[in-house]
């Protein structure tokens, strides 16, 4: 039950890793809550006071309030044991057990997910790169999903580039829902949701905003995607914490090179120089780093307009009708008494009209 899963996250001092540990051990919150205290201490290795809180189901009152709040505000609750929980996020050891969302969290089930982060002080270079690379990548992978943090600068540019390219985008925010931070991006958040994306957070309505949740939020941005692209970042920028998390999760990290005199490129250049990130300059580079293979386009089916068949063509068709294995041009010429040069032009025209087709060995059959 979702109430059990919620309640587990409200056990004081259990923490994100503690919840993940119990779920890995018991499979669900319901089973974890059913354990006697001594097993939680001996098998789950919980502290005695925390084990007591689990047995007493301390978090249920808060969970019931949270469930009502989400129902009243149109917020979806997804737990790690649900099928629609983001599949890549489930792999990380400090995953959030509960993800709150507005919109379609199913976007994070795509086969091609890229997180894009960078400085809030984006340059015209950074803007143009987002506006160029993301649509180029979207053209190669129509199911592309772009993840970022809805902040000013690179985050907003990445979300807008995805929307302009007609692909879904997901914003991971460091505040409770349905609020949006910064408030200036309320319309952008609305566009994201209306175009099949989502706004997600791990923070419940009980959370008091104090600016301490941005770094923990960054691990989710890193964890939900196949890889991370850092567009621009100063040497001490928050994007480097996202890159650090991505590296810990064995995600592919990419960075765009910038001018050595530009402070907004110090961080990206450092990632490249220290071999933490791979240098990319095109959508093709990104696809190669991530191992994404472009599926070959299906050939368009050819439709032929009906036309009159002349007497000589009817003669050729009659000869071919008696030879299902096909005939060479010389065979057809012998049987029809048509000159080889005239027959060659005629067969080409018949092939283009969809009347005959050529098999290996230059044999012709009726289509």
PDB file of C-alpha atoms in Angstrom, residues 227-357:
ATOM      1  CA  UNK A 227      24.279  10.434 -19.093  1.00  0.00           C
ATOM      2  CA  UNK A 228      24.970  13.993 -18.009  1.00  0.00           C
ATOM      3  CA  UNK A 229      25.906  16.953 -20.217  1.00  0.00           C
ATOM      4  CA  UNK A 230      27.496  19.957 -18.505  1.00  0.00           C
ATOM      5  CA  UNK A 231      27.129  22.973 -20.785  1.00  0.00           C
ATOM      6  CA  UNK A 232      28.823  25.768 -18.816  1.00  0.00           C
ATOM      7  CA  UNK A 233      29.973  25.885 -15.202  1.00  0.00           C
ATOM      8  CA  UNK A 234      32.359  27.897 -13.046  1.00  0.00           C
ATOM      9  CA  UNK A 235      34.984  25.908 -11.161  1.00  0.00           C
ATOM     10  CA  UNK A 236      32.864  25.883  -7.981  1.00  0.00           C
ATOM     11  CA  UNK A 237      29.460  25.617  -9.631  1.00  0.00           C
ATOM     12  CA  UNK A 238      26.684  23.352  -8.385  1.00  0.00           C
ATOM     13  CA  UNK A 239      26.812  21.480 -11.684  1.00  0.00           C
ATOM     14  CA  UNK A 240      30.073  19.903 -10.556  1.00  0.00           C
ATOM     15  CA  UNK A 241      28.225  18.260  -7.656  1.00  0.00           C
ATOM     16  CA  UNK A 242      25.863  16.751 -10.225  1.00  0.00           C
ATOM     17  CA  UNK A 243      28.867  15.522 -12.203  1.00  0.00           C
ATOM     18  CA  UNK A 244      30.337  14.029  -9.026  1.00  0.00           C
ATOM     19  CA  UNK A 245      27.104  12.142  -8.349  1.00  0.00           C
ATOM     20  CA  UNK A 246      26.904  10.965 -11.969  1.00  0.00           C
ATOM     21  CA  UNK A 247      30.461   9.688 -11.728  1.00  0.00           C
ATOM     22  CA  UNK A 248      29.615   7.779  -8.534  1.00  0.00           C
ATOM     23  CA  UNK A 249      26.638   6.178 -10.311  1.00  0.00           C
ATOM     24  CA  UNK A 250      28.800   5.190 -13.329  1.00  0.00           C
ATOM     25  CA  UNK A 251      26.862   7.490 -15.619  1.00  0.00           C
ATOM     26  CA  UNK A 252      28.516   8.896 -18.725  1.00  0.00           C
ATOM     27  CA  UNK A 253      29.582  12.520 -18.223  1.00  0.00           C
ATOM     28  CA  UNK A 254      30.099  14.941 -21.078  1.00  0.00           C
ATOM     29  CA  UNK A 255      31.140  18.578 -21.170  1.00  0.00           C
ATOM     30  CA  UNK A 256      31.356  21.316 -23.747  1.00  0.00           C
ATOM     31  CA  UNK A 257      34.752  23.016 -24.079  1.00  0.00           C
ATOM     32  CA  UNK A 258      34.840  26.778 -23.615  1.00  0.00           C
ATOM     33  CA  UNK A 259      37.241  29.696 -23.757  1.00  0.00           C
ATOM     34  CA  UNK A 260      40.018  29.489 -21.204  1.00  0.00           C
ATOM     35  CA  UNK A 261      39.448  33.154 -20.323  1.00  0.00           C
ATOM     36  CA  UNK A 262      35.748  32.628 -19.529  1.00  0.00           C
ATOM     37  CA  UNK A 263      35.008  31.838 -15.875  1.00  0.00           C
ATOM     38  CA  UNK A 264      31.791  30.124 -16.992  1.00  0.00           C
ATOM     39  CA  UNK A 265      33.863  27.480 -18.751  1.00  0.00           C
ATOM     40  CA  UNK A 266      36.428  26.838 -16.013  1.00  0.00           C
ATOM     41  CA  UNK A 267      34.368  23.995 -14.563  1.00  0.00           C
ATOM     42  CA  UNK A 268      33.645  22.257 -17.867  1.00  0.00           C
ATOM     43  CA  UNK A 269      37.236  22.614 -19.043  1.00  0.00           C
ATOM     44  CA  UNK A 270      38.396  21.172 -15.708  1.00  0.00           C
ATOM     45  CA  UNK A 271      36.076  18.162 -16.071  1.00  0.00           C
ATOM     46  CA  UNK A 272      37.539  17.493 -19.513  1.00  0.00           C
ATOM     47  CA  UNK A 273      41.147  18.064 -18.440  1.00  0.00           C
ATOM     48  CA  UNK A 274      40.844  15.675 -15.492  1.00  0.00           C
ATOM     49  CA  UNK A 275      39.146  12.995 -17.652  1.00  0.00           C
ATOM     50  CA  UNK A 276      35.982  13.111 -15.580  1.00  0.00           C
ATOM     51  CA  UNK A 277      33.994  14.208 -18.627  1.00  0.00           C
ATOM     52  CA  UNK A 278      34.357  13.487 -22.307  1.00  0.00           C
ATOM     53  CA  UNK A 279      34.567  16.433 -24.665  1.00  0.00           C
ATOM     54  CA  UNK A 280      31.564  16.683 -26.995  1.00  0.00           C
ATOM     55  CA  UNK A 281      30.769  19.211 -29.694  1.00  0.00           C
ATOM     56  CA  UNK A 282      27.812  17.630 -31.517  1.00  0.00           C
ATOM     57  CA  UNK A 283      24.736  15.479 -31.049  1.00  0.00           C
ATOM     58  CA  UNK A 284      26.583  12.665 -32.804  1.00  0.00           C
ATOM     59  CA  UNK A 285      29.318  12.894 -30.139  1.00  0.00           C
ATOM     60  CA  UNK A 286      26.710  12.611 -27.382  1.00  0.00           C
ATOM     61  CA  UNK A 287      25.106   9.577 -29.001  1.00  0.00           C
ATOM     62  CA  UNK A 288      28.503   7.900 -29.409  1.00  0.00           C
ATOM     63  CA  UNK A 289      29.474   8.484 -25.768  1.00  0.00           C
ATOM     64  CA  UNK A 290      26.145   7.091 -24.545  1.00  0.00           C
ATOM     65  CA  UNK A 291      26.215   4.167 -26.949  1.00  0.00           C
ATOM     66  CA  UNK A 292      22.920   5.218 -28.474  1.00  0.00           C
ATOM     67  CA  UNK A 293      22.486   3.737 -31.931  1.00  0.00           C
ATOM     68  CA  UNK A 294      20.280   5.451 -34.459  1.00  0.00           C
ATOM     69  CA  UNK A 295      17.747   2.973 -35.776  1.00  0.00           C
ATOM     70  CA  UNK A 296      17.739   2.843 -39.568  1.00  0.00           C
ATOM     71  CA  UNK A 297      14.716   4.483 -41.087  1.00  0.00           C
ATOM     72  CA  UNK A 298      12.201   2.138 -42.662  1.00  0.00           C
ATOM     73  CA  UNK A 299      12.189   2.577 -46.419  1.00  0.00           C
ATOM     74  CA  UNK A 300       9.098   4.326 -47.629  1.00  0.00           C
ATOM     75  CA  UNK A 301       6.675   2.085 -49.404  1.00  0.00           C
ATOM     76  CA  UNK A 302       6.496   2.954 -53.081  1.00  0.00           C
ATOM     77  CA  UNK A 303       3.127   3.490 -54.651  1.00  0.00           C
ATOM     78  CA  UNK A 304       2.712   3.438 -58.391  1.00  0.00           C
ATOM     79  CA  UNK A 305       0.026   5.267 -60.300  1.00  0.00           C
ATOM     80  CA  UNK A 306      -1.910   2.893 -62.597  1.00  0.00           C
ATOM     81  CA  UNK A 307      -1.278   3.391 -66.331  1.00  0.00           C
ATOM     82  CA  UNK A 308      -2.165   1.844 -69.653  1.00  0.00           C
ATOM     83  CA  UNK A 309      -0.130  -1.227 -70.648  1.00  0.00           C
ATOM     84  CA  UNK A 310       0.766  -1.221 -74.359  1.00  0.00           C
ATOM     85  CA  UNK A 311       0.784  -4.263 -76.675  1.00  0.00           C
ATOM     86  CA  UNK A 312       4.536  -4.936 -76.398  1.00  0.00           C
ATOM     87  CA  UNK A 313       4.433  -4.703 -72.598  1.00  0.00           C
ATOM     88  CA  UNK A 314       1.493  -7.140 -72.551  1.00  0.00           C
ATOM     89  CA  UNK A 315       3.611  -9.511 -74.627  1.00  0.00           C
ATOM     90  CA  UNK A 316       6.455  -9.318 -72.103  1.00  0.00           C
ATOM     91  CA  UNK A 317       4.042  -9.835 -69.181  1.00  0.00           C
ATOM     92  CA  UNK A 318       2.529 -12.877 -70.906  1.00  0.00           C
ATOM     93  CA  UNK A 319       5.996 -14.420 -71.338  1.00  0.00           C
ATOM     94  CA  UNK A 320       6.904 -13.753 -67.704  1.00  0.00           C
ATOM     95  CA  UNK A 321       3.577 -15.159 -66.489  1.00  0.00           C
ATOM     96  CA  UNK A 322       4.619 -18.573 -67.816  1.00  0.00           C
ATOM     97  CA  UNK A 323       7.989 -18.433 -66.019  1.00  0.00           C
ATOM     98  CA  UNK A 324       7.573 -17.879 -62.272  1.00  0.00           C
ATOM     99  CA  UNK A 325      11.326 -18.201 -61.655  1.00  0.00           C
ATOM    100  CA  UNK A 326      11.947 -15.238 -63.938  1.00  0.00           C
ATOM    101  CA  UNK A 327      13.700 -14.712 -67.262  1.00  0.00           C
ATOM    102  CA  UNK A 328      16.822 -12.857 -68.267  1.00  0.00           C
ATOM    103  CA  UNK A 329      16.600 -10.053 -70.779  1.00  0.00           C
ATOM    104  CA  UNK A 330      18.079 -12.334 -73.462  1.00  0.00           C
ATOM    105  CA  UNK A 331      15.433 -14.987 -72.732  1.00  0.00           C
ATOM    106  CA  UNK A 332      12.668 -12.402 -72.982  1.00  0.00           C
ATOM    107  CA  UNK A 333      14.087 -11.081 -76.263  1.00  0.00           C
ATOM    108  CA  UNK A 334      14.178 -14.605 -77.731  1.00  0.00           C
ATOM    109  CA  UNK A 335      10.578 -15.330 -76.738  1.00  0.00           C
ATOM    110  CA  UNK A 336       9.123 -11.954 -77.777  1.00  0.00           C
ATOM    111  CA  UNK A 337      11.345 -11.249 -80.790  1.00  0.00           C
ATOM    112  CA  UNK A 338      11.860  -7.721 -79.457  1.00  0.00           C
ATOM    113  CA  UNK A 339      15.176  -5.985 -80.134  1.00  0.00           C
ATOM    114  CA  UNK A 340      17.443  -5.993 -77.071  1.00  0.00           C
ATOM    115  CA  UNK A 341      17.908  -2.197 -77.049  1.00  0.00           C
ATOM    116  CA  UNK A 342      14.163  -1.587 -77.234  1.00  0.00           C
ATOM    117  CA  UNK A 343      13.528  -4.284 -74.598  1.00  0.00           C
ATOM    118  CA  UNK A 344      16.105  -2.809 -72.208  1.00  0.00           C
ATOM    119  CA  UNK A 345      14.372   0.582 -72.195  1.00  0.00           C
ATOM    120  CA  UNK A 346      10.970  -1.081 -71.937  1.00  0.00           C
ATOM    121  CA  UNK A 347      11.931  -3.229 -68.913  1.00  0.00           C
ATOM    122  CA  UNK A 348      13.359  -0.209 -67.116  1.00  0.00           C
ATOM    123  CA  UNK A 349      10.111   1.691 -67.671  1.00  0.00           C
ATOM    124  CA  UNK A 350       8.058  -1.317 -66.547  1.00  0.00           C
ATOM    125  CA  UNK A 351      10.197  -1.676 -63.411  1.00  0.00           C
ATOM    126  CA  UNK A 352       9.730   1.990 -62.539  1.00  0.00           C
ATOM    127  CA  UNK A 353       5.989   1.584 -63.076  1.00  0.00           C
ATOM    128  CA  UNK A 354       5.816  -1.375 -60.727  1.00  0.00           C
ATOM    129  CA  UNK A 355       4.896  -3.918 -63.405  1.00  0.00           C
ATOM    130  CA  UNK A 356       8.040  -6.053 -63.102  1.00  0.00           C
ATOM    131  CA  UNK A 357      10.988  -6.325 -60.755  1.00  0.00           C
TER     132      UNK A 357
END
